[in-house]
């Protein structure tokens, strides 16, 4: 049985179980409820701080909606199970933190190559290695982009609050389904364990997307073709009578291996890139605050965007023309939006809980005559409004 999440009986069940209203919950719980509302009905994972509450919530809630939860022997097995479940038609998810995210990289690459829709939540913690297991960080920005090997594209989103985590998890699933691709959600240990107000909507308010299925037997024979010209092939599901071959090796449009022909590899990998590049309207998202007259621009993401907004508000109270740019999709980075803003300001500050990662993406899209400065903090303690405001004053 395929559970899409938008069937009438599922909608009735969600409405009965999860009454619309305001709730007080952790960010990890908000992620879990967002996944359930999006139609996720399979979760495989392995406990790891600070992501374990996602597993706990999914273990409790999934059986209520005819879903499946399984604790695997490790993170390698977890993402492998999620890939397999997705090919049977179930929307699937896993969640982990830094060390587990490292272990998942090979199978994340497999999911990219096999065009398997899934959501992988990385609740970032302080590293490298075991690091500070209970402390949040933003050190996995480039691991999300380049963690798996070879020429590949990846989509990664990053919420800024518990409420945002609910909706961004839904958006991550919709992107994965529409583009038949894995999507990473870069969360963090601070937001994951922060308890705050989260509004749970009526299920009718939620957009629920489902992957493109073959229209006929001929389309089903080409599970890696491009019959509609958008780079996104229909996905023939296991158990539905199709002869479908799936491999992480270079393959032809019919799914069968061909690791010797350069043209086959070139055509496949270029289509995987084109599929993402030509569908920006599906995934690109960013927020602007007070940028119309800004002379100093703060660019931040995830948990750090919250004190960054506070600092911008206080700066404007002091007469400093500051603005804020918050990428919600961090990969691919919204370069065009960044470029246009970079032309209008004289200084850009990039606060983040690492030693300077997203700033390198910003640097690619701004002119050399713009002052560009990182505001960096590590050790598991978030940047404060006052720390960011001090840097704004410094360049003002």
Short mmCIF file of C-alpha atoms in Angstrom, two decimals:
data_model
loop_
_atom_site.label_atom_id
_atom_site.label_comp_id
_atom_site.label_asym_id
_atom_site.label_seq_id
_atom_site.Cartn_x
_atom_site.Cartn_y
_atom_site.Cartn_z
CA UNK A 1 0.00 0.00 0.00
CA UNK A 2 1.32 3.43 -0.99
CA UNK A 3 0.63 6.13 1.61
CA UNK A 4 0.93 9.53 -0.02
CA UNK A 5 -0.33 11.56 2.92
CA UNK A 6 -3.01 13.40 0.96
CA UNK A 7 -5.64 10.64 0.75
CA UNK A 8 -9.01 11.46 2.34
CA UNK A 9 -8.63 8.82 5.06
CA UNK A 10 -5.14 10.10 5.96
CA UNK A 11 -6.41 13.68 6.12
CA UNK A 12 -9.27 12.62 8.40
CA UNK A 13 -6.81 10.72 10.62
CA UNK A 14 -4.37 13.65 10.87
CA UNK A 15 -7.21 16.02 11.72
CA UNK A 16 -8.43 13.67 14.45
CA UNK A 17 -4.99 13.08 15.99
CA UNK A 18 -3.48 16.56 15.75
CA UNK A 19 -5.92 19.32 16.55
CA UNK A 20 -5.01 22.73 15.10
CA UNK A 21 -3.71 25.13 17.72
CA UNK A 22 -0.69 26.43 19.59
CA UNK A 23 1.61 23.93 21.26
CA UNK A 24 4.76 24.20 23.38
CA UNK A 25 7.38 21.84 21.99
CA UNK A 26 11.01 21.25 21.17
CA UNK A 27 12.37 21.98 17.72
CA UNK A 28 13.03 18.27 17.20
CA UNK A 29 9.36 17.56 17.87
CA UNK A 30 8.32 20.26 15.40
CA UNK A 31 10.44 18.56 12.74
CA UNK A 32 8.69 15.25 13.46
CA UNK A 33 5.18 16.67 13.22
CA UNK A 34 6.10 18.51 10.05
CA UNK A 35 7.26 15.21 8.54
CA UNK A 36 4.02 13.46 9.49
CA UNK A 37 1.92 16.28 8.01
CA UNK A 38 4.02 16.10 4.82
CA UNK A 39 3.11 12.42 4.45
CA UNK A 40 6.25 10.77 5.84
CA UNK A 41 5.33 7.20 6.75
CA UNK A 42 8.75 5.57 7.17
CA UNK A 43 11.58 6.50 9.50
CA UNK A 44 14.81 4.62 10.07
CA UNK A 45 17.47 5.97 12.38
CA UNK A 46 20.01 5.46 15.11
CA UNK A 47 20.03 7.44 18.38
CA UNK A 48 22.44 10.36 18.53
CA UNK A 49 22.45 13.61 20.50
CA UNK A 50 20.92 16.12 19.73
CA UNK A 51 18.68 14.39 17.17
CA UNK A 52 17.30 11.56 19.32
CA UNK A 53 14.04 13.36 20.12
CA UNK A 54 13.12 13.17 16.43
CA UNK A 55 13.47 9.38 16.58
CA UNK A 56 11.53 9.24 19.83
CA UNK A 57 8.66 11.29 18.43
CA UNK A 58 8.51 9.35 15.18
CA UNK A 59 8.57 6.04 17.07
CA UNK A 60 5.56 7.18 19.07
CA UNK A 61 3.55 8.89 16.33
CA UNK A 62 4.16 6.94 13.10
CA UNK A 63 2.19 3.81 14.12
CA UNK A 64 -0.83 6.06 14.73
CA UNK A 65 -0.90 7.01 11.02
CA UNK A 66 -0.15 3.56 9.57
CA UNK A 67 3.54 4.41 9.32
CA UNK A 68 6.68 2.46 10.14
CA UNK A 69 9.55 3.18 12.51
CA UNK A 70 12.70 1.10 12.72
CA UNK A 71 15.86 1.60 14.74
CA UNK A 72 18.78 0.36 12.69
CA UNK A 73 22.17 -0.93 13.82
CA UNK A 74 23.91 2.30 12.73
CA UNK A 75 23.58 5.36 10.52
CA UNK A 76 24.78 3.52 7.42
CA UNK A 77 21.93 1.04 7.72
CA UNK A 78 19.50 3.84 8.55
CA UNK A 79 19.85 5.75 5.30
CA UNK A 80 20.03 2.50 3.35
CA UNK A 81 16.65 1.48 4.79
CA UNK A 82 15.22 4.91 3.96
CA UNK A 83 16.37 4.57 0.34
CA UNK A 84 14.73 1.15 0.07
CA UNK A 85 11.47 2.31 1.65
CA UNK A 86 11.27 5.26 -0.72
CA UNK A 87 11.43 2.93 -3.73
CA UNK A 88 8.32 1.14 -2.46
CA UNK A 89 6.43 4.44 -2.53
CA UNK A 90 6.67 5.55 1.10
CA UNK A 91 7.84 9.07 1.87
CA UNK A 92 10.86 8.41 4.07
CA UNK A 93 13.17 10.25 6.44
CA UNK A 94 16.12 9.82 8.75
CA UNK A 95 17.77 12.19 11.23
CA UNK A 96 21.25 12.30 12.73
CA UNK A 97 24.03 14.61 13.85
CA UNK A 98 27.64 15.24 12.76
CA UNK A 99 29.29 11.81 13.25
CA UNK A 100 26.23 10.02 11.89
CA UNK A 101 26.00 12.48 8.99
CA UNK A 102 29.57 11.51 8.08
CA UNK A 103 28.60 7.84 8.01
CA UNK A 104 25.60 8.56 5.77
CA UNK A 105 27.58 10.30 3.03
CA UNK A 106 28.16 7.27 0.80
CA UNK A 107 24.49 6.32 0.72
CA UNK A 108 23.50 9.97 0.32
CA UNK A 109 25.53 9.88 -2.88
CA UNK A 110 23.74 6.66 -3.82
CA UNK A 111 20.40 8.40 -3.30
CA UNK A 112 21.52 11.27 -5.53
CA UNK A 113 22.66 8.89 -8.27
CA UNK A 114 19.51 6.76 -8.07
CA UNK A 115 17.27 9.84 -7.78
CA UNK A 116 15.63 8.63 -4.59
CA UNK A 117 13.40 11.17 -2.82
CA UNK A 118 14.10 11.30 0.92
CA UNK A 119 14.73 13.81 3.70
CA UNK A 120 17.87 13.69 5.84
CA UNK A 121 17.83 15.94 8.92
CA UNK A 122 21.27 16.86 10.26
CA UNK A 123 20.92 18.31 13.76
CA UNK A 124 24.33 19.96 13.83
CA UNK A 125 26.52 19.73 16.90
CA UNK A 126 29.97 20.98 17.75
CA UNK A 127 32.82 19.03 16.13
CA UNK A 128 35.11 17.75 14.67
CA UNK A 129 34.79 14.09 15.74
CA UNK A 130 32.73 13.54 18.89
CA UNK A 131 33.27 17.18 19.80
CA UNK A 132 30.69 18.67 22.17
CA UNK A 133 27.88 16.14 21.78
CA UNK A 134 25.25 18.21 23.59
CA UNK A 135 26.17 21.58 22.09
CA UNK A 136 24.77 23.07 18.91
CA UNK A 137 26.84 24.40 16.01
CA UNK A 138 26.70 25.30 12.32
CA UNK A 139 29.83 23.50 11.20
CA UNK A 140 28.25 21.16 8.63
CA UNK A 141 27.43 23.80 6.01
CA UNK A 142 29.94 22.53 3.48
CA UNK A 143 29.66 18.89 4.53
CA UNK A 144 26.05 19.06 3.36
CA UNK A 145 27.22 20.41 -0.01
CA UNK A 146 30.37 18.38 -0.64
CA UNK A 147 30.27 15.49 1.86
CA UNK A 148 29.69 12.79 -0.72
CA UNK A 149 32.14 12.30 -3.58
CA UNK A 150 31.98 13.06 -7.27
CA UNK A 151 30.18 15.67 -9.38
CA UNK A 152 26.83 16.05 -7.69
CA UNK A 153 24.21 18.58 -6.73
CA UNK A 154 22.35 18.71 -3.43
CA UNK A 155 19.50 20.75 -2.00
CA UNK A 156 19.74 21.78 1.65
CA UNK A 157 17.28 23.89 3.65
CA UNK A 158 17.76 25.46 7.07
CA UNK A 159 15.02 26.63 9.47
CA UNK A 160 15.40 29.45 11.98
CA UNK A 161 12.89 28.46 14.71
CA UNK A 162 10.66 25.65 15.91
CA UNK A 163 7.74 27.01 13.89
CA UNK A 164 9.96 27.35 10.86
CA UNK A 165 11.22 23.79 11.38
CA UNK A 166 7.66 22.48 11.06
CA UNK A 167 7.10 24.22 7.72
CA UNK A 168 10.61 23.73 6.35
CA UNK A 169 10.37 19.98 6.96
CA UNK A 170 7.19 19.95 4.87
CA UNK A 171 8.93 21.99 2.19
CA UNK A 172 11.90 19.60 2.22
CA UNK A 173 9.58 16.67 1.51
CA UNK A 174 7.81 18.56 -1.27
CA UNK A 175 11.11 19.45 -2.93
CA UNK A 176 12.31 15.84 -2.66
CA UNK A 177 9.10 14.55 -4.23
CA UNK A 178 8.85 17.13 -7.00
CA UNK A 179 12.47 16.79 -8.10
CA UNK A 180 13.03 13.12 -7.17
CA UNK A 181 16.09 13.90 -5.11
CA UNK A 182 17.32 13.67 -1.52
CA UNK A 183 17.02 16.89 0.50
CA UNK A 184 19.16 17.71 3.54
CA UNK A 185 17.76 19.84 6.35
CA UNK A 186 20.49 21.60 8.31
CA UNK A 187 19.04 22.00 11.80
CA UNK A 188 21.12 22.54 14.96
CA UNK A 189 21.28 21.45 18.58
CA UNK A 190 20.23 24.85 19.92
CA UNK A 191 16.92 25.01 18.03
CA UNK A 192 16.44 21.25 18.40
CA UNK A 193 16.26 21.51 22.18
CA UNK A 194 14.62 24.92 22.46
CA UNK A 195 11.02 24.71 23.62
CA UNK A 196 8.81 27.40 22.13
CA UNK A 197 5.40 28.09 20.68
CA UNK A 198 4.59 26.14 17.52
CA UNK A 199 1.28 26.52 15.74
CA UNK A 200 -0.03 23.27 14.29
CA UNK A 201 -2.29 24.09 11.31
CA UNK A 202 -5.25 22.26 9.88
CA UNK A 203 -4.00 19.64 7.43
CA UNK A 204 -5.91 21.41 4.62
CA UNK A 205 -3.46 24.34 4.95
CA UNK A 206 -0.53 22.09 4.04
CA UNK A 207 0.73 21.56 0.50
CA UNK A 208 1.46 17.87 0.01
CA UNK A 209 3.39 16.87 -3.12
CA UNK A 210 3.97 13.36 -4.40
CA UNK A 211 6.47 12.08 -6.90
CA UNK A 212 5.72 11.72 -10.59
CA UNK A 213 4.69 8.13 -11.44
CA UNK A 214 4.89 6.48 -14.89
CA UNK A 215 1.91 7.28 -17.09
CA UNK A 216 2.29 4.02 -19.00
CA UNK A 217 4.49 0.95 -19.47
CA UNK A 218 6.81 2.76 -21.86
CA UNK A 219 7.66 5.45 -19.30
CA UNK A 220 8.12 2.75 -16.65
CA UNK A 221 10.79 1.14 -18.84
CA UNK A 222 12.90 4.31 -18.59
CA UNK A 223 13.16 5.05 -14.85
CA UNK A 224 16.09 7.40 -15.53
CA UNK A 225 14.88 9.05 -18.71
CA UNK A 226 13.50 12.54 -19.26
CA UNK A 227 10.16 12.16 -21.05
CA UNK A 228 8.82 15.54 -19.94
CA UNK A 229 11.96 17.61 -20.58
CA UNK A 230 12.22 18.90 -17.01
CA UNK A 231 15.02 16.53 -16.04
CA UNK A 232 12.76 14.68 -13.58
CA UNK A 233 11.95 11.10 -14.61
CA UNK A 234 8.78 9.33 -13.42
CA UNK A 235 9.54 6.81 -10.66
CA UNK A 236 8.33 3.22 -11.15
CA UNK A 237 7.83 1.75 -7.69
CA UNK A 238 8.95 -1.65 -6.49
CA UNK A 239 6.12 -4.13 -6.04
CA UNK A 240 3.94 -2.69 -8.81
CA UNK A 241 4.79 -5.09 -11.60
CA UNK A 242 7.58 -3.10 -13.24
CA UNK A 243 10.97 -4.47 -14.20
CA UNK A 244 13.08 -1.74 -12.63
CA UNK A 245 16.84 -1.89 -12.27
CA UNK A 246 18.41 0.52 -9.77
CA UNK A 247 22.16 0.96 -9.35
CA UNK A 248 24.58 3.55 -8.04
CA UNK A 249 26.88 2.76 -10.93
CA UNK A 250 26.66 4.82 -14.09
CA UNK A 251 23.52 3.65 -15.88
CA UNK A 252 21.50 4.15 -19.02
CA UNK A 253 17.95 5.52 -19.11
CA UNK A 254 16.60 2.00 -18.58
CA UNK A 255 18.60 1.71 -15.34
CA UNK A 256 21.08 -0.90 -16.56
CA UNK A 257 24.79 -0.42 -15.84
CA UNK A 258 27.13 1.05 -18.40
CA UNK A 259 30.35 2.11 -16.72
CA UNK A 260 32.47 2.13 -19.88
CA UNK A 261 30.79 4.59 -22.24
CA UNK A 262 31.82 8.22 -21.58
CA UNK A 263 28.72 9.59 -23.31
CA UNK A 264 26.39 7.63 -21.01
CA UNK A 265 28.08 9.01 -17.89
CA UNK A 266 28.19 12.53 -19.28
CA UNK A 267 24.50 12.50 -20.22
CA UNK A 268 23.39 11.11 -16.86
CA UNK A 269 25.40 13.39 -14.58
CA UNK A 270 24.66 16.50 -16.62
CA UNK A 271 20.94 15.73 -16.43
CA UNK A 272 21.17 15.32 -12.64
CA UNK A 273 22.72 18.79 -12.50
CA UNK A 274 20.25 20.28 -14.98
CA UNK A 275 17.32 18.87 -13.00
CA UNK A 276 18.31 21.06 -10.05
CA UNK A 277 19.60 24.09 -11.92
CA UNK A 278 16.51 24.60 -14.09
CA UNK A 279 13.98 24.15 -11.28
CA UNK A 280 14.99 26.97 -8.94
CA UNK A 281 11.36 27.95 -8.53
CA UNK A 282 10.80 24.65 -6.69
CA UNK A 283 13.46 25.11 -4.01
CA UNK A 284 15.01 28.60 -3.89
CA UNK A 285 13.90 30.63 -0.87
CA UNK A 286 15.30 33.49 1.15
CA UNK A 287 14.06 36.28 3.40
CA UNK A 288 14.94 39.97 3.38
CA UNK A 289 14.45 42.34 6.31
CA UNK A 290 14.99 46.13 5.98
CA UNK A 291 17.10 45.77 2.83
CA UNK A 292 15.48 48.59 0.81
CA UNK A 293 17.73 51.29 2.30
CA UNK A 294 20.39 49.13 3.95
CA UNK A 295 24.01 50.26 3.84
CA UNK A 296 25.22 47.44 6.07
CA UNK A 297 23.89 43.97 5.29
CA UNK A 298 23.91 41.09 7.74
CA UNK A 299 23.75 37.66 6.08
CA UNK A 300 22.95 34.76 8.36
CA UNK A 301 21.24 31.37 8.47
CA UNK A 302 19.67 28.88 10.85
CA UNK A 303 19.75 29.64 14.56
CA UNK A 304 22.07 32.62 14.13
CA UNK A 305 19.53 34.46 11.97
CA UNK A 306 17.47 35.11 15.12
CA UNK A 307 19.99 37.20 17.09
CA UNK A 308 21.04 38.71 13.75
CA UNK A 309 17.52 40.10 13.27
CA UNK A 310 17.56 41.41 16.84
CA UNK A 311 20.86 43.16 16.18
CA UNK A 312 19.55 44.72 12.96
CA UNK A 313 16.46 46.04 14.76
CA UNK A 314 18.57 47.62 17.52
CA UNK A 315 20.98 49.07 14.97
CA UNK A 316 18.13 50.76 13.14
CA UNK A 317 16.93 52.21 16.44
CA UNK A 318 20.35 53.82 16.68
CA UNK A 319 20.06 55.27 13.19
CA UNK A 320 22.28 52.71 11.47
CA UNK A 321 20.83 51.56 8.14
CA UNK A 322 21.24 47.82 8.60
CA UNK A 323 19.40 45.02 6.82
CA UNK A 324 19.26 41.22 6.96
CA UNK A 325 19.40 38.52 4.28
CA UNK A 326 18.48 34.99 5.40
CA UNK A 327 18.89 32.09 2.94
CA UNK A 328 16.30 29.42 3.80
CA UNK A 329 17.63 27.19 1.03
CA UNK A 330 21.36 27.28 1.67
CA UNK A 331 22.33 24.89 -1.14
CA UNK A 332 22.22 25.79 -3.95
CA UNK A 333 23.05 29.18 -2.49
CA UNK A 334 20.73 32.01 -3.68
CA UNK A 335 23.53 33.76 -5.50
CA UNK A 336 21.49 36.09 -7.68
CA UNK A 337 19.62 37.56 -4.72
CA UNK A 338 22.91 37.95 -2.89
CA UNK A 339 24.54 39.58 -5.89
CA UNK A 340 21.82 42.22 -6.27
CA UNK A 341 21.95 43.17 -2.60
CA UNK A 342 25.74 43.22 -2.65
CA UNK A 343 25.66 45.97 -5.29
CA UNK A 344 23.70 48.29 -2.98
CA UNK A 345 25.56 48.03 0.33
CA UNK A 346 29.02 49.06 1.48
CA UNK A 347 29.59 46.32 4.09
CA UNK A 348 28.42 42.76 4.70
CA UNK A 349 28.66 40.88 7.99
CA UNK A 350 28.18 37.10 8.11
CA UNK A 351 27.49 35.78 11.64
CA UNK A 352 27.53 31.99 12.03
CA UNK A 353 28.38 29.35 14.64
CA UNK A 354 31.52 28.18 12.89
CA UNK A 355 34.87 29.63 11.83
CA UNK A 356 33.59 30.91 8.50
CA UNK A 357 31.72 28.73 6.01
CA UNK A 358 28.70 30.44 4.47
CA UNK A 359 30.83 33.58 4.13
CA UNK A 360 32.74 31.80 1.34
CA UNK A 361 29.49 31.42 -0.61
CA UNK A 362 28.68 35.10 -0.02
CA UNK A 363 32.18 36.03 -1.22
CA UNK A 364 31.52 34.39 -4.59
CA UNK A 365 28.70 36.81 -5.38
CA UNK A 366 29.83 40.22 -4.09
CA UNK A 367 32.29 42.75 -5.47
CA UNK A 368 35.73 43.19 -3.95
CA UNK A 369 34.97 46.81 -3.05
CA UNK A 370 32.37 45.68 -0.48
CA UNK A 371 33.75 45.15 3.03
CA UNK A 372 33.05 41.50 3.91
CA UNK A 373 33.59 40.30 7.46
CA UNK A 374 32.73 37.13 9.36
CA UNK A 375 31.31 37.16 12.88
CA UNK A 376 32.24 33.73 14.18
CA UNK A 377 31.73 31.89 17.43
CA UNK A 378 32.32 28.26 18.36
CA UNK A 379 32.15 26.29 21.60
CA UNK A 380 28.45 25.48 21.59
CA UNK A 381 27.11 28.88 22.72
CA UNK A 382 25.06 30.89 20.18
CA UNK A 383 25.96 34.40 19.12
CA UNK A 384 24.02 37.07 21.00
CA UNK A 385 22.23 40.17 19.77
CA UNK A 386 24.82 42.37 21.50
CA UNK A 387 27.80 40.55 19.92
CA UNK A 388 26.40 41.02 16.42
CA UNK A 389 25.30 44.60 17.15
CA UNK A 390 28.84 45.44 18.29
CA UNK A 391 30.15 44.34 14.87
CA UNK A 392 27.51 46.37 13.07
CA UNK A 393 28.51 49.46 15.04
CA UNK A 394 32.14 48.73 14.26
CA UNK A 395 31.65 48.95 10.50
CA UNK A 396 29.08 51.76 10.67
#
